[in-house]
mmCIF file of C-alpha atoms in Angstrom:
data_model
loop_
_atom_site.group_PDB
_atom_site.id
_atom_site.type_symbol
_atom_site.label_atom_id
_atom_site.label_comp_id
_atom_site.label_asym_id
_atom_site.label_seq_id
_atom_site.Cartn_x
_atom_site.Cartn_y
_atom_site.Cartn_z
ATOM 1 C CA UNK A 993 -35.624 -66.828 57.962
ATOM 2 C CA UNK A 994 -39.044 -65.455 58.985
ATOM 3 C CA UNK A 995 -39.743 -61.790 59.637
ATOM 4 C CA UNK A 996 -40.000 -60.745 63.275
ATOM 5 C CA UNK A 997 -43.502 -61.061 64.662
ATOM 6 C CA UNK A 998 -45.297 -57.962 65.878
ATOM 7 C CA UNK A 999 -44.508 -59.054 69.445
ATOM 8 C CA UNK A 1000 -40.794 -59.476 68.633
ATOM 9 C CA UNK A 1001 -40.692 -56.048 66.987
ATOM 10 C CA UNK A 1002 -42.456 -54.483 69.967
ATOM 11 C CA UNK A 1003 -39.856 -56.093 72.262
ATOM 12 C CA UNK A 1004 -36.830 -54.669 70.392
ATOM 13 C CA UNK A 1005 -36.552 -51.801 72.880
ATOM 14 C CA UNK A 1006 -35.841 -54.415 75.561
ATOM 15 C CA UNK A 1007 -33.940 -56.937 73.400
ATOM 16 C CA UNK A 1008 -31.657 -54.370 71.785
ATOM 17 C CA UNK A 1009 -31.767 -51.234 73.950
ATOM 18 C CA UNK A 1010 -28.729 -49.694 72.218
ATOM 19 C CA UNK A 1011 -30.290 -49.892 68.753
ATOM 20 C CA UNK A 1012 -32.673 -47.408 67.102
ATOM 21 C CA UNK A 1013 -35.546 -48.433 64.866
ATOM 22 C CA UNK A 1014 -35.441 -46.519 61.593
ATOM 23 C CA UNK A 1015 -38.675 -44.505 61.259
ATOM 24 C CA UNK A 1016 -38.671 -44.805 57.462
ATOM 25 C CA UNK A 1017 -37.900 -48.479 56.843
ATOM 26 C CA UNK A 1018 -37.627 -51.779 58.703
ATOM 27 C CA UNK A 1019 -34.035 -51.385 59.891
ATOM 28 C CA UNK A 1020 -32.144 -50.945 63.162
ATOM 29 C CA UNK A 1021 -29.055 -48.814 63.685
ATOM 30 C CA UNK A 1022 -26.311 -48.288 66.232
ATOM 31 C CA UNK A 1023 -23.295 -45.973 66.286
ATOM 32 C CA UNK A 1024 -20.178 -46.964 68.247
ATOM 33 C CA UNK A 1025 -17.108 -44.972 69.202
ATOM 34 C CA UNK A 1026 -13.653 -46.449 69.839
ATOM 35 C CA UNK A 1027 -10.351 -45.203 71.184
ATOM 36 C CA UNK A 1028 -8.896 -44.785 67.704
ATOM 37 C CA UNK A 1029 -9.001 -46.139 64.152
ATOM 38 C CA UNK A 1030 -7.053 -49.264 65.115
ATOM 39 C CA UNK A 1031 -9.649 -50.276 67.696
ATOM 40 C CA UNK A 1032 -12.518 -49.436 65.333
ATOM 41 C CA UNK A 1033 -10.988 -51.509 62.544
ATOM 42 C CA UNK A 1034 -10.254 -54.459 64.822
ATOM 43 C CA UNK A 1035 -13.909 -54.420 65.835
ATOM 44 C CA UNK A 1036 -15.161 -54.144 62.249
ATOM 45 C CA UNK A 1037 -12.940 -57.035 61.203
ATOM 46 C CA UNK A 1038 -14.505 -59.288 63.817
ATOM 47 C CA UNK A 1039 -17.993 -58.255 62.687
ATOM 48 C CA UNK A 1040 -16.980 -58.899 59.073
ATOM 49 C CA UNK A 1041 -16.081 -62.503 59.982
ATOM 50 C CA UNK A 1042 -19.402 -63.019 61.756
ATOM 51 C CA UNK A 1043 -21.383 -61.408 58.934
ATOM 52 C CA UNK A 1044 -19.738 -63.562 56.278
ATOM 53 C CA UNK A 1045 -20.316 -66.672 58.382
ATOM 54 C CA UNK A 1046 -24.010 -65.729 58.732
ATOM 55 C CA UNK A 1047 -24.209 -64.650 55.073
ATOM 56 C CA UNK A 1048 -25.897 -61.575 56.487
ATOM 57 C CA UNK A 1049 -23.989 -58.348 55.937
ATOM 58 C CA UNK A 1050 -24.432 -54.928 57.513
ATOM 59 C CA UNK A 1051 -24.741 -51.539 55.890
ATOM 60 C CA UNK A 1052 -22.030 -49.697 57.740
ATOM 61 C CA UNK A 1053 -19.778 -46.680 57.630
ATOM 62 C CA UNK A 1054 -16.602 -45.652 59.374
ATOM 63 C CA UNK A 1055 -14.948 -42.322 60.054
ATOM 64 C CA UNK A 1056 -11.739 -42.727 62.067
ATOM 65 C CA UNK A 1057 -12.890 -44.041 65.496
ATOM 66 C CA UNK A 1058 -16.629 -44.061 64.757
ATOM 67 C CA UNK A 1059 -18.619 -46.938 63.248
ATOM 68 C CA UNK A 1060 -22.291 -46.654 62.272
ATOM 69 C CA UNK A 1061 -24.151 -49.872 61.527
ATOM 70 C CA UNK A 1062 -27.595 -50.443 60.008
ATOM 71 C CA UNK A 1063 -29.124 -53.897 59.875
ATOM 72 C CA UNK A 1064 -32.024 -55.039 57.724
ATOM 73 C CA UNK A 1065 -32.927 -58.118 55.711
ATOM 74 C CA UNK A 1066 -33.535 -58.007 51.975
ATOM 75 C CA UNK A 1067 -35.209 -61.380 51.454
ATOM 76 C CA UNK A 1068 -37.719 -61.356 53.008
ATOM 77 C CA UNK A 1069 -37.751 -57.541 53.159
ATOM 78 C CA UNK A 1070 -37.920 -56.472 56.780
ATOM 79 C CA UNK A 1071 -36.403 -57.301 60.134
ATOM 80 C CA UNK A 1072 -35.620 -60.951 60.839
ATOM 81 C CA UNK A 1073 -33.926 -63.014 63.520
ATOM 82 C CA UNK A 1074 -30.720 -62.610 61.480
ATOM 83 C CA UNK A 1075 -30.744 -58.889 62.256
ATOM 84 C CA UNK A 1076 -31.287 -59.510 65.956
ATOM 85 C CA UNK A 1077 -28.556 -62.185 66.065
ATOM 86 C CA UNK A 1078 -26.034 -59.947 64.308
ATOM 87 C CA UNK A 1079 -26.978 -56.969 66.513
ATOM 88 C CA UNK A 1080 -26.427 -59.091 69.632
ATOM 89 C CA UNK A 1081 -23.018 -60.230 68.336
ATOM 90 C CA UNK A 1082 -22.121 -56.579 67.740
ATOM 91 C CA UNK A 1083 -23.243 -55.667 71.272
ATOM 92 C CA UNK A 1084 -21.059 -58.435 72.743
ATOM 93 C CA UNK A 1085 -17.958 -57.147 70.900
ATOM 94 C CA UNK A 1086 -18.688 -53.455 71.495
ATOM 95 C CA UNK A 1087 -16.379 -51.648 73.943
ATOM 96 C CA UNK B 961 17.218 -47.366 65.166
ATOM 97 C CA UNK B 962 20.097 -48.454 67.426
ATOM 98 C CA UNK B 963 20.447 -51.940 68.897
ATOM 99 C CA UNK B 964 19.477 -52.348 72.528
ATOM 100 C CA UNK B 965 22.334 -51.699 74.902
ATOM 101 C CA UNK B 966 23.561 -54.502 77.154
ATOM 102 C CA UNK B 967 21.660 -52.862 80.019
ATOM 103 C CA UNK B 968 18.446 -52.685 78.004
ATOM 104 C CA UNK B 969 18.786 -56.342 76.999
ATOM 105 C CA UNK B 970 19.433 -57.346 80.592
ATOM 106 C CA UNK B 971 16.290 -55.450 81.636
ATOM 107 C CA UNK B 972 14.004 -57.257 79.150
ATOM 108 C CA UNK B 973 12.858 -59.679 81.845
ATOM 109 C CA UNK B 974 11.383 -56.686 83.693
ATOM 110 C CA UNK B 975 10.344 -54.602 80.657
ATOM 111 C CA UNK B 976 8.641 -57.465 78.818
ATOM 112 C CA UNK B 977 7.964 -60.189 81.395
ATOM 113 C CA UNK B 978 5.605 -62.092 79.052
ATOM 114 C CA UNK B 979 8.210 -62.412 76.299
ATOM 115 C CA UNK B 980 10.911 -65.056 75.950
ATOM 116 C CA UNK B 981 14.380 -64.347 74.632
ATOM 117 C CA UNK B 982 15.299 -66.780 71.862
ATOM 118 C CA UNK B 983 18.433 -68.725 72.929
ATOM 119 C CA UNK B 984 19.654 -69.057 69.342
ATOM 120 C CA UNK B 985 19.240 -65.575 67.912
ATOM 121 C CA UNK B 986 18.447 -62.001 69.014
ATOM 122 C CA UNK B 987 14.664 -62.303 69.017
ATOM 123 C CA UNK B 988 11.803 -62.248 71.517
ATOM 124 C CA UNK B 989 8.649 -64.361 71.362
ATOM 125 C CA UNK B 990 5.209 -64.517 72.931
ATOM 126 C CA UNK B 991 2.273 -66.878 72.372
ATOM 127 C CA UNK B 992 -1.292 -65.679 73.028
ATOM 128 C CA UNK B 993 -4.560 -67.562 73.237
ATOM 129 C CA UNK B 994 -7.981 -66.090 72.486
ATOM 130 C CA UNK B 995 -11.597 -67.176 72.868
ATOM 131 C CA UNK B 996 -11.821 -68.206 69.232
ATOM 132 C CA UNK B 997 -10.547 -67.457 65.725
ATOM 133 C CA UNK B 998 -12.621 -64.272 65.465
ATOM 134 C CA UNK B 999 -10.972 -62.790 68.560
ATOM 135 C CA UNK B 1000 -7.515 -63.925 67.416
ATOM 136 C CA UNK B 1001 -7.994 -62.394 63.981
ATOM 137 C CA UNK B 1002 -9.359 -59.132 65.382
ATOM 138 C CA UNK B 1003 -6.226 -58.883 67.509
ATOM 139 C CA UNK B 1004 -3.884 -59.718 64.628
ATOM 140 C CA UNK B 1005 -5.558 -57.093 62.453
ATOM 141 C CA UNK B 1006 -4.872 -54.403 65.030
ATOM 142 C CA UNK B 1007 -1.236 -55.497 65.266
ATOM 143 C CA UNK B 1008 -1.003 -55.507 61.465
ATOM 144 C CA UNK B 1009 -2.046 -51.831 61.431
ATOM 145 C CA UNK B 1010 0.525 -50.941 64.079
ATOM 146 C CA UNK B 1011 3.273 -52.935 62.359
ATOM 147 C CA UNK B 1012 2.631 -51.294 58.987
ATOM 148 C CA UNK B 1013 2.593 -47.863 60.645
ATOM 149 C CA UNK B 1014 5.945 -48.632 62.314
ATOM 150 C CA UNK B 1015 7.281 -50.293 59.149
ATOM 151 C CA UNK B 1016 8.342 -53.049 61.516
ATOM 152 C CA UNK B 1017 6.628 -56.369 60.905
ATOM 153 C CA UNK B 1018 6.433 -59.474 63.089
ATOM 154 C CA UNK B 1019 7.168 -63.076 62.242
ATOM 155 C CA UNK B 1020 3.949 -64.675 63.383
ATOM 156 C CA UNK B 1021 1.790 -67.710 63.057
ATOM 157 C CA UNK B 1022 -1.826 -68.530 63.825
ATOM 158 C CA UNK B 1023 -3.699 -71.737 64.467
ATOM 159 C CA UNK B 1024 -7.380 -71.100 65.231
ATOM 160 C CA UNK B 1025 -7.358 -69.207 68.573
ATOM 161 C CA UNK B 1026 -3.581 -69.203 69.099
ATOM 162 C CA UNK B 1027 -1.139 -66.563 67.877
ATOM 163 C CA UNK B 1028 2.650 -66.893 68.197
ATOM 164 C CA UNK B 1029 4.740 -63.801 67.591
ATOM 165 C CA UNK B 1030 8.493 -63.391 67.190
ATOM 166 C CA UNK B 1031 10.090 -59.964 66.985
ATOM 167 C CA UNK B 1032 13.555 -59.130 65.743
ATOM 168 C CA UNK B 1033 15.159 -56.405 63.661
ATOM 169 C CA UNK B 1034 16.946 -57.120 60.380
ATOM 170 C CA UNK B 1035 18.795 -53.853 59.887
ATOM 171 C CA UNK B 1036 20.662 -53.528 62.142
ATOM 172 C CA UNK B 1037 20.516 -57.256 62.921
ATOM 173 C CA UNK B 1038 19.487 -57.715 66.529
ATOM 174 C CA UNK B 1039 16.995 -56.370 69.020
ATOM 175 C CA UNK B 1040 16.123 -52.678 68.830
ATOM 176 C CA UNK B 1041 13.722 -50.231 70.427
ATOM 177 C CA UNK B 1042 11.319 -51.068 67.566
ATOM 178 C CA UNK B 1043 10.992 -54.610 68.912
ATOM 179 C CA UNK B 1044 10.321 -53.364 72.433
ATOM 180 C CA UNK B 1045 7.785 -50.790 71.203
ATOM 181 C CA UNK B 1046 5.895 -53.350 69.116
ATOM 182 C CA UNK B 1047 5.987 -55.894 71.964
ATOM 183 C CA UNK B 1048 4.519 -53.308 74.335
ATOM 184 C CA UNK B 1049 1.749 -52.489 71.847
ATOM 185 C CA UNK B 1050 0.993 -56.223 71.605
ATOM 186 C CA UNK B 1051 0.885 -56.496 75.399
ATOM 187 C CA UNK B 1052 -1.567 -53.594 75.592
ATOM 188 C CA UNK B 1053 -3.954 -55.244 73.097
ATOM 189 C CA UNK B 1054 -3.570 -58.766 74.502
ATOM 190 C CA UNK B 1055 -6.598 -60.210 76.298
ATOM 191 C CA UNK C 1438 -16.739 -84.669 56.207
ATOM 192 C CA UNK C 1439 -15.125 -87.943 55.047
ATOM 193 C CA UNK C 1440 -11.379 -88.419 54.616
ATOM 194 C CA UNK C 1441 -10.058 -88.331 51.089
ATOM 195 C CA UNK C 1442 -10.094 -91.739 49.421
ATOM 196 C CA UNK C 1443 -6.809 -93.294 48.311
ATOM 197 C CA UNK C 1444 -7.685 -92.289 44.745
ATOM 198 C CA UNK C 1445 -8.369 -88.665 45.784
ATOM 199 C CA UNK C 1446 -5.078 -88.534 47.698
ATOM 200 C CA UNK C 1447 -3.196 -89.974 44.739
ATOM 201 C CA UNK C 1448 -4.767 -87.297 42.518
ATOM 202 C CA UNK C 1449 -3.649 -84.350 44.709
ATOM 203 C CA UNK C 1450 -0.626 -83.752 42.473
ATOM 204 C CA UNK C 1451 -3.058 -82.958 39.660
ATOM 205 C CA UNK C 1452 -5.838 -81.355 41.748
ATOM 206 C CA UNK C 1453 -3.514 -79.073 43.725
ATOM 207 C CA UNK C 1454 -0.219 -78.868 41.809
ATOM 208 C CA UNK C 1455 1.033 -75.892 43.876
ATOM 209 C CA UNK C 1456 0.657 -77.740 47.181
ATOM 210 C CA UNK C 1457 3.115 -80.108 48.840
ATOM 211 C CA UNK C 1458 2.089 -83.201 50.751
ATOM 212 C CA UNK C 1459 3.757 -83.280 54.176
ATOM 213 C CA UNK C 1460 5.898 -86.434 54.434
ATOM 214 C CA UNK C 1461 5.317 -86.729 58.182
ATOM 215 C CA UNK C 1462 1.570 -86.180 58.564
ATOM 216 C CA UNK C 1463 -1.596 -85.900 56.486
ATOM 217 C CA UNK C 1464 -1.297 -82.219 55.594
ATOM 218 C CA UNK C 1465 -0.725 -80.058 52.529
ATOM 219 C CA UNK C 1466 1.290 -76.833 52.392
ATOM 220 C CA UNK C 1467 1.847 -73.888 50.106
ATOM 221 C CA UNK C 1468 4.003 -70.775 50.463
ATOM 222 C CA UNK C 1469 3.005 -67.571 48.674
ATOM 223 C CA UNK C 1470 4.873 -64.330 48.103
ATOM 224 C CA UNK C 1471 3.284 -60.937 47.608
ATOM 225 C CA UNK C 1472 4.433 -57.464 46.600
ATOM 226 C CA UNK C 1473 4.529 -56.282 50.195
ATOM 227 C CA UNK C 1474 2.923 -56.707 53.621
ATOM 228 C CA UNK C 1475 -0.219 -54.838 52.559
ATOM 229 C CA UNK C 1476 -0.895 -57.267 49.717
ATOM 230 C CA UNK C 1477 -0.083 -60.273 51.930
ATOM 231 C CA UNK C 1478 -2.431 -59.069 54.646
ATOM 232 C CA UNK C 1479 -5.239 -58.283 52.208
ATOM 233 C CA UNK C 1480 -4.946 -61.861 50.936
ATOM 234 C CA UNK C 1481 -4.862 -63.363 54.432
ATOM 235 C CA UNK C 1482 -7.939 -61.370 55.415
ATOM 236 C CA UNK C 1483 -9.910 -62.831 52.525
ATOM 237 C CA UNK C 1484 -8.783 -66.345 53.473
ATOM 238 C CA UNK C 1485 -9.740 -65.649 57.094
ATOM 239 C CA UNK C 1486 -13.299 -64.846 55.980
ATOM 240 C CA UNK C 1487 -13.505 -68.043 53.912
ATOM 241 C CA UNK C 1488 -12.005 -70.154 56.702
ATOM 242 C CA UNK C 1489 -14.442 -68.814 59.296
ATOM 243 C CA UNK C 1490 -17.360 -69.385 56.914
ATOM 244 C CA UNK C 1491 -16.199 -72.998 56.370
ATOM 245 C CA UNK C 1492 -15.389 -73.417 60.070
ATOM 246 C CA UNK C 1493 -12.121 -74.857 58.794
ATOM 247 C CA UNK C 1494 -9.057 -72.837 59.740
ATOM 248 C CA UNK C 1495 -5.511 -72.997 58.410
ATOM 249 C CA UNK C 1496 -2.237 -73.280 60.261
ATOM 250 C CA UNK C 1497 -0.391 -70.344 58.755
ATOM 251 C CA UNK C 1498 2.489 -67.990 59.270
ATOM 252 C CA UNK C 1499 3.463 -64.634 57.850
ATOM 253 C CA UNK C 1500 6.738 -62.770 57.556
ATOM 254 C CA UNK C 1501 6.316 -59.445 55.750
ATOM 255 C CA UNK C 1502 5.312 -60.386 52.166
ATOM 256 C CA UNK C 1503 5.449 -64.155 52.627
ATOM 257 C CA UNK C 1504 2.586 -66.401 53.738
ATOM 258 C CA UNK C 1505 2.970 -70.112 54.472
ATOM 259 C CA UNK C 1506 -0.178 -72.179 54.814
ATOM 260 C CA UNK C 1507 -0.695 -75.742 56.032
ATOM 261 C CA UNK C 1508 -4.062 -77.441 55.785
ATOM 262 C CA UNK C 1509 -5.195 -80.547 57.619
ATOM 263 C CA UNK C 1510 -8.369 -81.767 59.314
ATOM 264 C CA UNK C 1511 -8.506 -82.647 62.995
ATOM 265 C CA UNK C 1512 -11.813 -84.500 63.126
ATOM 266 C CA UNK C 1513 -11.554 -86.883 61.397
ATOM 267 C CA UNK C 1514 -7.735 -86.724 61.552
ATOM 268 C CA UNK C 1515 -6.400 -86.577 58.028
ATOM 269 C CA UNK C 1516 -7.053 -84.834 54.736
ATOM 270 C CA UNK C 1517 -10.671 -84.177 53.801
ATOM 271 C CA UNK C 1518 -12.619 -82.378 51.093
ATOM 272 C CA UNK C 1519 -12.537 -79.312 53.381
ATOM 273 C CA UNK C 1520 -8.771 -79.118 52.908
ATOM 274 C CA UNK C 1521 -9.084 -79.392 49.138
ATOM 275 C CA UNK C 1522 -11.877 -76.796 49.025
ATOM 276 C CA UNK C 1523 -9.921 -74.307 51.128
ATOM 277 C CA UNK C 1524 -6.738 -74.936 49.103
ATOM 278 C CA UNK C 1525 -8.641 -74.244 45.886
ATOM 279 C CA UNK C 1526 -10.062 -71.019 47.334
ATOM 280 C CA UNK C 1527 -6.507 -69.996 48.280
ATOM 281 C CA UNK C 1528 -5.285 -70.791 44.757
ATOM 282 C CA UNK C 1529 -8.030 -68.637 43.231
ATOM 283 C CA UNK C 1530 -7.057 -65.630 45.385
ATOM 284 C CA UNK C 1531 -3.279 -66.144 45.032
ATOM 285 C CA UNK C 1532 -1.433 -63.576 42.918
ATOM 286 C CA UNK D 1005 0.412 -30.609 54.461
ATOM 287 C CA UNK D 1006 -0.660 -27.609 52.336
ATOM 288 C CA UNK D 1007 -4.047 -27.305 50.635
ATOM 289 C CA UNK D 1008 -4.137 -28.010 46.913
ATOM 290 C CA UNK D 1009 -3.476 -24.921 44.825
ATOM 291 C CA UNK D 1010 -6.165 -23.688 42.468
ATOM 292 C CA UNK D 1011 -4.224 -25.244 39.594
ATOM 293 C CA UNK D 1012 -4.013 -28.605 41.383
ATOM 294 C CA UNK D 1013 -7.748 -28.527 42.133
ATOM 295 C CA UNK D 1014 -8.524 -27.647 38.516
ATOM 296 C CA UNK D 1015 -6.403 -30.627 37.397
ATOM 297 C CA UNK D 1016 -8.254 -33.179 39.567
ATOM 298 C CA UNK D 1017 -10.399 -34.219 36.598
ATOM 299 C CA UNK D 1018 -7.194 -35.392 34.900
ATOM 300 C CA UNK D 1019 -5.296 -36.563 38.003
ATOM 301 C CA UNK D 1020 -8.191 -38.543 39.465
ATOM 302 C CA UNK D 1021 -10.689 -39.149 36.651
ATOM 303 C CA UNK D 1022 -12.622 -41.765 38.645
ATOM 304 C CA UNK D 1023 -13.295 -39.406 41.552
ATOM 305 C CA UNK D 1024 -16.091 -36.861 41.912
ATOM 306 C CA UNK D 1025 -15.664 -33.464 43.531
ATOM 307 C CA UNK D 1026 -18.333 -32.896 46.157
ATOM 308 C CA UNK D 1027 -20.368 -29.797 45.187
ATOM 309 C CA UNK D 1028 -21.047 -28.856 48.804
ATOM 310 C CA UNK D 1029 -17.634 -29.214 50.447
ATOM 311 C CA UNK D 1030 -13.959 -29.754 49.584
ATOM 312 C CA UNK D 1031 -14.047 -33.540 49.282
ATOM 313 C CA UNK D 1032 -13.660 -36.177 46.587
ATOM 314 C CA UNK D 1033 -15.614 -39.434 46.350
ATOM 315 C CA UNK D 1034 -15.470 -42.746 44.518
ATOM 316 C CA UNK D 1035 -17.714 -45.813 44.666
ATOM 317 C CA UNK D 1036 -16.278 -49.255 43.848
ATOM 318 C CA UNK D 1037 -17.962 -52.598 43.241
ATOM 319 C CA UNK D 1038 -16.379 -55.978 43.861
ATOM 320 C CA UNK D 1039 -17.245 -59.595 43.137
ATOM 321 C CA UNK D 1040 -18.525 -60.170 46.653
ATOM 322 C CA UNK D 1041 -18.099 -59.121 50.282
ATOM 323 C CA UNK D 1042 -14.839 -61.051 50.630
ATOM 324 C CA UNK D 1043 -13.221 -59.115 47.798
ATOM 325 C CA UNK D 1044 -14.627 -55.815 49.092
ATOM 326 C CA UNK D 1045 -13.323 -56.485 52.594
ATOM 327 C CA UNK D 1046 -9.887 -57.576 51.371
ATOM 328 C CA UNK D 1047 -9.658 -54.278 49.492
ATOM 329 C CA UNK D 1048 -10.826 -52.214 52.475
ATOM 330 C CA UNK D 1049 -8.286 -53.934 54.707
ATOM 331 C CA UNK D 1050 -5.447 -52.907 52.418
ATOM 332 C CA UNK D 1051 -6.729 -49.320 52.350
ATOM 333 C CA UNK D 1052 -7.020 -49.394 56.160
ATOM 334 C CA UNK D 1053 -3.301 -50.263 56.401
ATOM 335 C CA UNK D 1054 -2.351 -47.453 54.022
ATOM 336 C CA UNK D 1055 -4.626 -44.944 55.788
ATOM 337 C CA UNK D 1056 -3.201 -45.770 59.213
ATOM 338 C CA UNK D 1057 0.350 -45.527 57.834
ATOM 339 C CA UNK D 1058 -0.462 -42.082 56.369
ATOM 340 C CA UNK D 1059 -2.427 -41.078 59.488
ATOM 341 C CA UNK D 1060 -5.059 -39.970 56.992
ATOM 342 C CA UNK D 1061 -8.321 -41.875 57.202
ATOM 343 C CA UNK D 1062 -11.241 -42.035 54.780
ATOM 344 C CA UNK D 1063 -14.933 -41.534 55.404
ATOM 345 C CA UNK D 1064 -16.265 -44.734 53.894
ATOM 346 C CA UNK D 1065 -19.206 -47.065 53.829
ATOM 347 C CA UNK D 1066 -19.752 -50.635 52.740
ATOM 348 C CA UNK D 1067 -22.812 -52.606 51.708
ATOM 349 C CA UNK D 1068 -21.935 -56.176 50.714
ATOM 350 C CA UNK D 1069 -19.800 -55.816 47.544
ATOM 351 C CA UNK D 1070 -19.953 -52.022 47.311
ATOM 352 C CA UNK D 1071 -17.539 -49.547 48.902
ATOM 353 C CA UNK D 1072 -18.043 -45.763 48.841
ATOM 354 C CA UNK D 1073 -15.133 -43.589 49.851
ATOM 355 C CA UNK D 1074 -14.948 -39.860 50.559
ATOM 356 C CA UNK D 1075 -11.642 -38.124 51.154
ATOM 357 C CA UNK D 1076 -11.070 -34.737 52.711
ATOM 358 C CA UNK D 1077 -8.592 -33.174 55.105
ATOM 359 C CA UNK D 1078 -9.644 -31.682 58.441
ATOM 360 C CA UNK D 1079 -6.515 -29.744 59.328
ATOM 361 C CA UNK D 1080 -6.132 -27.679 57.245
ATOM 362 C CA UNK D 1081 -9.786 -27.923 56.165
ATOM 363 C CA UNK D 1082 -9.920 -28.706 52.467
ATOM 364 C CA UNK D 1083 -8.264 -30.936 49.906
ATOM 365 C CA UNK D 1084 -4.560 -31.631 50.329
ATOM 366 C CA UNK D 1085 -1.895 -33.799 48.754
ATOM 367 C CA UNK D 1086 -2.803 -36.453 51.352
ATOM 368 C CA UNK D 1087 -6.206 -36.839 49.721
ATOM 369 C CA UNK D 1088 -4.679 -37.160 46.266
ATOM 370 C CA UNK D 1089 -2.069 -39.670 47.491
ATOM 371 C CA UNK D 1090 -4.677 -41.838 49.230
ATOM 372 C CA UNK D 1091 -7.010 -41.630 46.214
ATOM 373 C CA UNK D 1092 -4.180 -42.793 43.947
ATOM 374 C CA UNK D 1093 -3.400 -45.705 46.280
ATOM 375 C CA UNK D 1094 -7.090 -46.652 46.177
ATOM 376 C CA UNK D 1095 -7.073 -46.480 42.364
ATOM 377 C CA UNK D 1096 -4.036 -48.770 42.202
ATOM 378 C CA UNK D 1097 -5.737 -51.413 44.395
ATOM 379 C CA UNK D 1098 -9.163 -51.082 42.744
ATOM 380 C CA UNK D 1099 -10.306 -54.039 40.619
#
């Protein structure tokens, strides 16, 4: 799983317009809001299945109807295609 | 939780048009199909939360993208408002 | 994913002593009971993650604290190492 | 749901020895580690069912096999019996 090239990183604003690049480390983040906890948890459960299948897991938190997700890769350290693929899966399942 | 009245049972065809009344016992059933297992499991997880909250649990089965649900009440034995409420919640979350 | 050999099928009684071979088709089944719905659903969720990761999904049903699982392979039609692997994962997570 | 009395707050070290009182606000926290993501997610799913049933939801985050949970009550603002009850349920399901 290679790191994103400089061109791929520069294109993240177009590829993943709903995600924010962390200023302090190579990571992208998105916060989502749902109707209630049930909808948030149903969403997280689908992402959990995808993450386990990819063997690429998010850093994420949940408070009631809100889910905040940060994606980064540990080996190699940085942003990889895995992060982009998981972010796109999250965008497809987002409300 | 009282049993449905005869009038309420007779109205089930209008109240829950996607559900089938079991000919052999007081139970209603619906089968749903999803895009894939991930979507089916995300749906079932939301229903699990609702069922636990209601303390009223379905009899259900899953094969990949298909979910079959049967609702009945054990005490009192028969169909109650709990079954109708849970069926309506399922209908709202169905694709 | 090759079908089990005759020797592997004959050894299922030892390999998977808690599973029953279906007399009518090449499938194995096990029924598990849990303390309550919460424990049953926590178990099913872990199996769902493993099944999605394996791309090999069970036929299963749940009624409150009871979970019944049938494993078979569709392509090729019969019992394969996938069924044995998933059954062993289920046995490890069973109470 | 009344706030904990001063005596109940003072006893939290005994009642919930694995939880830490937040120095900055009325909240308690515990971090748990599991064998892997599957075990962590199975645990979180059970807590999600309990939280929805109680209508009392945690602030929590997950990174792979680690789960960090913070409990507080918003109305009334502070620590209540709901927080203690949910913390005890978490302790019972912890590995």
